[in-house]
Coordinates of C-alpha atoms in Angstrom, one line a residue:
Chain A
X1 CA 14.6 -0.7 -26.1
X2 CA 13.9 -1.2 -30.2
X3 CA 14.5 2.2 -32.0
X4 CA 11.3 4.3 -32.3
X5 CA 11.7 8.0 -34.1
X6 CA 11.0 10.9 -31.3
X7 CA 8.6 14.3 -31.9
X8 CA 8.0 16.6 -29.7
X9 CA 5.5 19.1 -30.9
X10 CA 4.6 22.1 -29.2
X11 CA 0.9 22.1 -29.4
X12 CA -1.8 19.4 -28.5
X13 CA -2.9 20.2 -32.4
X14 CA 1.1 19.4 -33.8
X15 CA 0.4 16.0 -31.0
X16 CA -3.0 14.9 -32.9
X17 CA -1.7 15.2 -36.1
X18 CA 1.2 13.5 -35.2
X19 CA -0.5 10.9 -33.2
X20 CA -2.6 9.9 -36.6
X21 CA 0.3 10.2 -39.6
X22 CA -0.6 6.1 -39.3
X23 CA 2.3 3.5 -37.8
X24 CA 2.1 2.6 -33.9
X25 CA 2.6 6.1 -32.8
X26 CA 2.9 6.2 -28.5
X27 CA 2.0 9.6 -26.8
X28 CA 4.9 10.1 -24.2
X29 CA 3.9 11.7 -20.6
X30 CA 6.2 11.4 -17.9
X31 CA 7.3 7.8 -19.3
X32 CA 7.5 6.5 -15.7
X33 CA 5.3 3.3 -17.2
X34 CA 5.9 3.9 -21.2
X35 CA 10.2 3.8 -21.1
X36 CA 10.4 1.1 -18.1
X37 CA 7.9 -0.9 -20.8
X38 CA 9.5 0.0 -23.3
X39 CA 13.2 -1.0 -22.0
X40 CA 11.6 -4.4 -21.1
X41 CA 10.4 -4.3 -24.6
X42 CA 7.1 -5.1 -23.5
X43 CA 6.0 -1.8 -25.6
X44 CA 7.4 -1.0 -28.7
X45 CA 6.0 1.7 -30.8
X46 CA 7.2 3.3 -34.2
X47 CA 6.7 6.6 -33.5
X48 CA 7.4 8.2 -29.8
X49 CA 5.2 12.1 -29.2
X50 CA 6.5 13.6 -26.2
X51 CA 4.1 15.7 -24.8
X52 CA 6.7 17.3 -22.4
X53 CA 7.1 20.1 -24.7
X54 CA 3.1 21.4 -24.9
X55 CA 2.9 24.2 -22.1
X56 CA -1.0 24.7 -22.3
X57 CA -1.1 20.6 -20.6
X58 CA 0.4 21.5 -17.4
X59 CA -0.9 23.1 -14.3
X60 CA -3.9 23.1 -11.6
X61 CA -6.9 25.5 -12.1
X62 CA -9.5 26.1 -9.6
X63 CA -12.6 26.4 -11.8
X64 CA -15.7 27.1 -9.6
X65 CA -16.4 23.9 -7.5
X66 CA -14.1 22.0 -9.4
X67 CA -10.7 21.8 -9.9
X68 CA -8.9 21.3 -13.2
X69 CA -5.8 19.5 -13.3
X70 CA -3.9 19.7 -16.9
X71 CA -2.6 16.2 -18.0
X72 CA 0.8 16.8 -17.9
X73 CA 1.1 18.1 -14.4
X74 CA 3.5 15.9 -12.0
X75 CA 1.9 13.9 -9.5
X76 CA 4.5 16.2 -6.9
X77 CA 2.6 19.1 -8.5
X78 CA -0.7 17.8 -7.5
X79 CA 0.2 16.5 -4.2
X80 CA 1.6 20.0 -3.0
X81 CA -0.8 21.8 -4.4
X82 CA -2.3 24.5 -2.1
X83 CA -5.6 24.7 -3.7
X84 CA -5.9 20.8 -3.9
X85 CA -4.7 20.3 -0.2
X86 CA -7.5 22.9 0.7
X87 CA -10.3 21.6 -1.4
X88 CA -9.6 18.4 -2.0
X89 CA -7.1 16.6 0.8
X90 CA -8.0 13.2 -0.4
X91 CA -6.8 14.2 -4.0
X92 CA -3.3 15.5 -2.8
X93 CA -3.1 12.9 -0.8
X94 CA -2.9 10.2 -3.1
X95 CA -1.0 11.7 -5.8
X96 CA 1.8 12.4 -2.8
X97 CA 1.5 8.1 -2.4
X98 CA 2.2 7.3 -6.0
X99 CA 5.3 5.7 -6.6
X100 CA 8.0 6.8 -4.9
X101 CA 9.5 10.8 -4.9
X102 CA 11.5 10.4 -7.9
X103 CA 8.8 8.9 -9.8
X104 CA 6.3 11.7 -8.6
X105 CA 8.6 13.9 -10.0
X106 CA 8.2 12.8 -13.5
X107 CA 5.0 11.2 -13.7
X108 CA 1.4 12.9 -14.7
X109 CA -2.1 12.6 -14.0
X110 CA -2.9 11.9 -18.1
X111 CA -0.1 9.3 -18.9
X112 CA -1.5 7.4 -15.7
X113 CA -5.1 7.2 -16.5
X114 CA -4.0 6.5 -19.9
X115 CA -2.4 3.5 -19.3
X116 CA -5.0 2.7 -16.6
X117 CA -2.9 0.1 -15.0
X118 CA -4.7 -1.7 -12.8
X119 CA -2.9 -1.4 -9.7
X120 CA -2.5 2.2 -10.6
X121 CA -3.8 5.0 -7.8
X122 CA -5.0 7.5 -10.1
X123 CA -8.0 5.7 -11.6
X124 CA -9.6 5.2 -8.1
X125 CA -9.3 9.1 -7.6
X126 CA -10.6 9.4 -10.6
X127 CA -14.0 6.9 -10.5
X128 CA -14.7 7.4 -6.4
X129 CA -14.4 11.5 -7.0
X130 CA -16.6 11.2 -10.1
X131 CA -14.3 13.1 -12.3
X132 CA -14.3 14.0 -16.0
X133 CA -11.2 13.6 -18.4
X134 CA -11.4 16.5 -20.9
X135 CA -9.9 14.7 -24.5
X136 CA -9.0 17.4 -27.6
X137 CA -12.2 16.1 -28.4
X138 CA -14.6 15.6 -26.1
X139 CA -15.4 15.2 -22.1
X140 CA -15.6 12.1 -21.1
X141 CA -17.1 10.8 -17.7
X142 CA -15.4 8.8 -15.3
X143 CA -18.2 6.1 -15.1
X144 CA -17.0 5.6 -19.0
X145 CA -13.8 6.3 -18.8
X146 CA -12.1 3.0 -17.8
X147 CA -12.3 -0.2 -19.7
X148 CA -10.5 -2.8 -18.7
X149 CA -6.7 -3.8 -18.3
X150 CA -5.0 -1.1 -19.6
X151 CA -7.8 0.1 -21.6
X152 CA -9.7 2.8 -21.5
X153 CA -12.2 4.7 -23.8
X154 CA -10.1 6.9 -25.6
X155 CA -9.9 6.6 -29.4
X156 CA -6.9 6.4 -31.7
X157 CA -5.7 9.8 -32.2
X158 CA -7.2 11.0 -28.8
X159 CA -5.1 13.3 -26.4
X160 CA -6.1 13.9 -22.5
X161 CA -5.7 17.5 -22.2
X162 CA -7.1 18.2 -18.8
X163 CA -8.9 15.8 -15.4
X164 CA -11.9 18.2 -13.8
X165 CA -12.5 17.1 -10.4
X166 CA -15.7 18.2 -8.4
X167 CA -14.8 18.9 -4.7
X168 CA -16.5 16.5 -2.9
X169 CA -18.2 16.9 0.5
X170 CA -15.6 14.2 2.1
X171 CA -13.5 11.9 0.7
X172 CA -10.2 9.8 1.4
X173 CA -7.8 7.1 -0.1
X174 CA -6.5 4.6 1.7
X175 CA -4.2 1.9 0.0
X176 CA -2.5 -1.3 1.2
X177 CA 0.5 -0.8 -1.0
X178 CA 3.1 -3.8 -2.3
X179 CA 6.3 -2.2 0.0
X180 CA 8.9 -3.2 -3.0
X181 CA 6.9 -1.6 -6.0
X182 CA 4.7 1.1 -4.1
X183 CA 1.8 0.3 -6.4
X184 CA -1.6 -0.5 -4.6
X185 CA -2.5 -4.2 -3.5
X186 CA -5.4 -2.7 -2.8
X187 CA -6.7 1.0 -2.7
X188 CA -10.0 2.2 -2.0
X189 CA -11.3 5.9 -2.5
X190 CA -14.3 6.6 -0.4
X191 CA -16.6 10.0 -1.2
X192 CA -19.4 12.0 -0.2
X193 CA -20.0 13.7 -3.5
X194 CA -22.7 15.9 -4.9
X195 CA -23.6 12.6 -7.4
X196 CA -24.1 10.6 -4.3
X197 CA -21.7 8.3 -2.6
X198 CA -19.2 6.5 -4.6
X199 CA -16.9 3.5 -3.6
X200 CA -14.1 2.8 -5.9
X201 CA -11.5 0.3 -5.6
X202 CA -7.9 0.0 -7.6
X203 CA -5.0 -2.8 -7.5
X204 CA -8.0 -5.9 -6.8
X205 CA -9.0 -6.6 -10.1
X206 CA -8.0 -6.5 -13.7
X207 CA -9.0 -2.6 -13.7
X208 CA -10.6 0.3 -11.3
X209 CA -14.5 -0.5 -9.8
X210 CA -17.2 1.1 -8.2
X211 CA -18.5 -1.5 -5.2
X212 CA -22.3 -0.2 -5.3
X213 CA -23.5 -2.1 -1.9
X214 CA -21.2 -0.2 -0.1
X215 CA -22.4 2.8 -1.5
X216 CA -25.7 2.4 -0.9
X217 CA -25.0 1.2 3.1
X218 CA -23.0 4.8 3.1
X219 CA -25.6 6.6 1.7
X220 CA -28.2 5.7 4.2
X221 CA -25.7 6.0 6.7
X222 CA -21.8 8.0 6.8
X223 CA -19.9 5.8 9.0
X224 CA -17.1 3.0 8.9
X225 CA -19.6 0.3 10.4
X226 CA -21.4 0.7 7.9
X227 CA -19.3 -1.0 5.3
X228 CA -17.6 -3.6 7.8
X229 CA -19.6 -6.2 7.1
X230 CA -19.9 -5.7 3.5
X231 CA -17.6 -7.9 1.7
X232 CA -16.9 -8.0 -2.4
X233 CA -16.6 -11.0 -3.7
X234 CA -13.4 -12.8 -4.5
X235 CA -14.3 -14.6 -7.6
X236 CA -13.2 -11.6 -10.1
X237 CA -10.2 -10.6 -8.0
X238 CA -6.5 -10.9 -8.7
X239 CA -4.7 -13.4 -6.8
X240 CA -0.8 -13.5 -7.3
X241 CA 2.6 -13.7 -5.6
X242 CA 1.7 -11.0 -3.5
X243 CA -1.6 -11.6 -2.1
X244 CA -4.8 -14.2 -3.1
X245 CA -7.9 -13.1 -4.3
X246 CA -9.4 -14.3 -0.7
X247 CA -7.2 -11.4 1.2
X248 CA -7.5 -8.6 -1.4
X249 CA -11.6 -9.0 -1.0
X250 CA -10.6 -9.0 2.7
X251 CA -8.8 -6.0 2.0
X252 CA -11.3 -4.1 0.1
X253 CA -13.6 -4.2 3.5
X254 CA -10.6 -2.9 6.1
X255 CA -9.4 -0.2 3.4
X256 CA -12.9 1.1 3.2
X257 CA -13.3 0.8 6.5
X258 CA -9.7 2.9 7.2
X259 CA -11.4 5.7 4.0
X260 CA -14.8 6.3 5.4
X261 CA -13.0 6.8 9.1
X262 CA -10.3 9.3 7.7
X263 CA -12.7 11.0 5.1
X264 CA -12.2 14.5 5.2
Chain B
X1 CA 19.5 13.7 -33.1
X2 CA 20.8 16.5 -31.4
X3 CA 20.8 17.3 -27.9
X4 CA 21.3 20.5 -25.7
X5 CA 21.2 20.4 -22.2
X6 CA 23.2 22.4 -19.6
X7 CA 25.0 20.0 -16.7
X8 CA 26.7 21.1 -13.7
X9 CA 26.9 24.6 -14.7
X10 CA 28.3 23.7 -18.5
X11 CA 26.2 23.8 -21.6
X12 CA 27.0 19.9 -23.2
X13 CA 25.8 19.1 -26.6
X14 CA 26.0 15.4 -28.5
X15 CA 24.2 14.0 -31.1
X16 CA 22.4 11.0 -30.0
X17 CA 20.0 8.1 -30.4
X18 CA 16.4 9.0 -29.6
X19 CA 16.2 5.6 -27.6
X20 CA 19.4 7.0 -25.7
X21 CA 18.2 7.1 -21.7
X22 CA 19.5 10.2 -19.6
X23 CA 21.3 8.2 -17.4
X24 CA 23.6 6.5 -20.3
X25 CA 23.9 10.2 -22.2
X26 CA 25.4 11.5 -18.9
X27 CA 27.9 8.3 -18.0
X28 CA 28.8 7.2 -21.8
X29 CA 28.8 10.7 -23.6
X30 CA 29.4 13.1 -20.6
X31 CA 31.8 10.2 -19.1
X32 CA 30.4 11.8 -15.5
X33 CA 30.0 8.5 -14.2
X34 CA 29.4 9.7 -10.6
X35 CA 25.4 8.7 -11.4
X36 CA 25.0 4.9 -11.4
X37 CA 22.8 2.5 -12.6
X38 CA 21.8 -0.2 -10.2
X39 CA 18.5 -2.0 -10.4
X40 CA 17.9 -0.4 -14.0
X41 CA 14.1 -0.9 -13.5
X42 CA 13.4 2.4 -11.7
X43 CA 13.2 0.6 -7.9
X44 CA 16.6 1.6 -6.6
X45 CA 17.3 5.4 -7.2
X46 CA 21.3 4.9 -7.7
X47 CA 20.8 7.1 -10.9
X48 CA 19.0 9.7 -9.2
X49 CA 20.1 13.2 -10.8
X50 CA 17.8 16.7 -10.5
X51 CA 16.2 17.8 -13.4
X52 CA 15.8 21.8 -13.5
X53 CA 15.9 21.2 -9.6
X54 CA 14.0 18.1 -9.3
X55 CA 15.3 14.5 -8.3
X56 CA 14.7 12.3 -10.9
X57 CA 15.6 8.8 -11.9
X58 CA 17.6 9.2 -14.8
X59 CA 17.2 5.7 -16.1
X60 CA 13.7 6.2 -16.3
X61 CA 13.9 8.9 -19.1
X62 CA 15.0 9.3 -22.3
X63 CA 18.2 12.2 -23.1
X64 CA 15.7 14.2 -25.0
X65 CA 13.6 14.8 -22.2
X66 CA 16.0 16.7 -20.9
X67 CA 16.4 18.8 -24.0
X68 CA 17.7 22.6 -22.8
X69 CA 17.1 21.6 -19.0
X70 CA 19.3 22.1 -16.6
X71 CA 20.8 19.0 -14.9
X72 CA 22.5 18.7 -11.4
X73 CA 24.8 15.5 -11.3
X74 CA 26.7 14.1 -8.4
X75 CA 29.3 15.5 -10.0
X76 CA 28.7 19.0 -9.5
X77 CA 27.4 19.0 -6.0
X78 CA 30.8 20.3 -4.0
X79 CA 32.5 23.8 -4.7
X80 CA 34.8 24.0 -7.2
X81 CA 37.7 24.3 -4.7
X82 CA 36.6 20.9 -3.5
X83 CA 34.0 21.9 -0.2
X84 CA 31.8 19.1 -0.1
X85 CA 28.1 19.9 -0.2
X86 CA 26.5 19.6 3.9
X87 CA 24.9 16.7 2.2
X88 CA 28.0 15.3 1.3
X89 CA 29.5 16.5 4.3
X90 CA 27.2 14.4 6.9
X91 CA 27.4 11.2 4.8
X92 CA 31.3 11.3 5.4
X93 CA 30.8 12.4 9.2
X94 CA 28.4 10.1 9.9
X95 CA 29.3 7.0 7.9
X96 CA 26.2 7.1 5.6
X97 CA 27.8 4.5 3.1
X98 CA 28.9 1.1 3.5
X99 CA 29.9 -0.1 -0.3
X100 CA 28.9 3.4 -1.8
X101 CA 27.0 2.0 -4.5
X102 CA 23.6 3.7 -3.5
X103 CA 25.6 7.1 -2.0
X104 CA 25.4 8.7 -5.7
X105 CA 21.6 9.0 -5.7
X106 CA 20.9 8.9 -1.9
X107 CA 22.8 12.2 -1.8
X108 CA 21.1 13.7 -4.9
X109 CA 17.7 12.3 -3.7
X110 CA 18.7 13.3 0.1
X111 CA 19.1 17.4 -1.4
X112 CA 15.9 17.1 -2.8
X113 CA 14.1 15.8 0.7
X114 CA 15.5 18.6 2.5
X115 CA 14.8 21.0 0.3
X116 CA 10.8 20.1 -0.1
X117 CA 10.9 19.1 4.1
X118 CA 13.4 21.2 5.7
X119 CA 14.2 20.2 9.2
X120 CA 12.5 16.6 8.3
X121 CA 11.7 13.9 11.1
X122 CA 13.5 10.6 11.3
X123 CA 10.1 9.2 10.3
X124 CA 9.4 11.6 7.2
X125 CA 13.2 11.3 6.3
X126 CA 12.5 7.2 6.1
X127 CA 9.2 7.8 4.3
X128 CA 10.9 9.9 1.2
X129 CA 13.9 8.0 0.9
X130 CA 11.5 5.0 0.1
X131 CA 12.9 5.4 -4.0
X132 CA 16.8 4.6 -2.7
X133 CA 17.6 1.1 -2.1
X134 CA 20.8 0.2 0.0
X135 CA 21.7 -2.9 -0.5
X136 CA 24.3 -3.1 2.4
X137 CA 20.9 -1.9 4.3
X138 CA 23.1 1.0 6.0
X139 CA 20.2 3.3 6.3
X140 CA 20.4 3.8 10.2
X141 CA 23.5 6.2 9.1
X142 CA 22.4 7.7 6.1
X143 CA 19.1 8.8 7.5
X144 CA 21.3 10.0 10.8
X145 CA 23.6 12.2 8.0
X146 CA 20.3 13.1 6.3
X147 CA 18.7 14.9 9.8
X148 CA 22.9 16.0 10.4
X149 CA 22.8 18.0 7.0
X150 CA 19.2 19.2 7.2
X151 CA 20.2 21.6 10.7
X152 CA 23.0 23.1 8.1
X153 CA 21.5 23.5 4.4

């Protein structure tokens, strides 16, 4: 990887300031996506800010009927979490599919909807439980949070400092994940929230999406039969090596299918 | 820049690159070159190493991550009078390595599934060791000496 030069401040203010002293600055998390990137050179920034340092990011906070997950907590921490397993199964759930253990061990809920990959899990947890990512400076909604490939609405100079999850009535993530790479060929999160039902889908298209006929069939009626013959078009999808846009749109119906069944 | 950490028991110190990875601090500066580096791309797990008592990949993060933490190498698994650690043990009792490349970071990785699922099922035991690759595809022994060790840690 190209040189950068490394800060690690100790306070999400020291991070901002940092983060905006000009040059390509890079905000590190975990770094399970930012150093493999980086090593491939595919990323190169000036300036790395590790975030590993800041105390106040980490850790899980039950908050009324939300939880509160700080952006720098480990996707283990989240997936063996007592109050998430209790409250929100579907939540610990998926952060205990991410990657593989190692990775788990490093990687974080903010660095992942950060980069918003779009094969990543996180962002359909995210969208289908109609969270809200609290930035240093302000809250923003799910619905607006994620743009496109690898882009999200965050400006320059804008730090995730905590995901707020409302419990849900029901929910569940399935995925059909790539075996070599772990990430999600396809992974839907179905939910029964408070907002209504919400569909979201991850590893199909160029980045995470809410499949509103679904939604609608689920919120006249709760139940996997209701979604089997609903079908997303393939016209937007991915198609690669590992699967045409034909099967992932296939795969969107049995995954939602497999969510609404195991919804809990 | 300068880097503290504490490995195997010992406090280390170097002065380093900030692009240095943990996995090249530990083999190159440390010389502990117990931890290898297979695949490179974070798939394999050879360089699998626990980081203030979690595995981690160490080729996946950079040396000053690991500022002042406390790092557990293959290295400094046995005894000091040589007792191999139960992990260690069962890989030698029940043939869990063909060429030994992997062995490094399936027994750090192997610690660290025991310890979060003790008493682990041949099932779960296959499920957490999906971030080791064996290459000789020997894992019909080292998830036998996985389940062996598990009864004695």
């Amino acid at each position: 990887m190209y040189a950068f030069n490394y800060q690690n401040p100790k306070s999400v203010a020291d991070a901002a300031a940092a983060l905006s002293k000009g040059g390509d600055a890079k905000l590190l998390a975990g770094g399970q996506s930012l150093i493999a990137a980086m090593k491939l050179r595919l990323s190169a920034p000036t300036d790395l800010i590790d975030l590993g340092g800041i105390k106040e990011l980490s850790g899980i906070k039950v908050e009324g009927n939300n939880i509160s997950i700080g952006a720098m907590t480990r996707h283990a921490e989240v997936a063996r979490s007592k109050e998430v397993q209790a409250k929100i199964p579907a939540l610990a759930s998926l952060a205990g599919g991410i990657g593989d253990r190692m990775v788990r061990n490093m990687g974080t809920i903010g660095g992942s909807l950060a980069h918003n990959d779009p094969v990543a899990d996180y962002p359909a947890g995210v969208l289908g439980l109609n969270a809200t990512v609290h930035t240093n400076k302000r809250k923003i909604a799910a619905d607006d949070f994620f743009k496109g490939m690898f882009e999200t609405a965050l400006a320059a100079g804008e730090i995730i400092v905590s995901v707020s999850f409302p419990v849900p009535k029901r929910a569940a993530y399935i995925k059909f994940k790539n075996p070599a790479s772990r990430y999600a060929i396809v992974g839907v999160l179905a939910a029964e929230t408070a907002s209504g039902v919400r569909v979201a889908v991850t590893g199909a298209a160029s980045s995470v999406f809410r499949v509103a006929a679904m939604e609608k069939a689920l919120a006249a009626k709760w139940s996997a039969d209701a979604v089997a013959g609903i079908s997303v078009p393939a016209d937007k999808l991915n198609s690669d090596l590992h699967a045409s846009a034909e099967y992932r749109a296939h795969l969107i119906t049995v995954m939602a299918r497999r969510a609404v069944e195991a919804a809990k | 820049m300068k880097i503290s950490m504490t490995v195997n028991g010992k406090p280390v110190s170097a002065e380093v690159e900030a692009r240095t990875l943990l996995v090249t601090f530990i083999r190159e500066n440390l010389r502990l070159t117990g931890t290898h580096v297979g695949c490179d791309t974070s798939q394999c797990g050879a360089c699998t190493i626990h980081l203030n008592g979690r595995a981690v990949k160490s080729c996946n993060i950079l040396a000053m991550q690991a500022e002042g933490a406390d790092i557990v190498t293959i290295e400094g698994l046995a005894k000091a009078d040589g007792t191999l650690h139960p992990m260690q043990e069962a890989f030698r009792e029940h043939h869990g390595l063909q060429c030994g490349f992997c062995t490094p970071g399936m027994v750090m990785s192997a610690v660290d599934l025991v310890k979060n699922h003790p008493n682990p099922s041949e099932e779960t035991i296959r499920a957490e060791l999906d971030g080791n690759l064996c290459r000789c595809t020997g894992y019909h022994n080292i998830v036998k000496a996985v389940k062996a060790a598990s009864a004695k840690m």
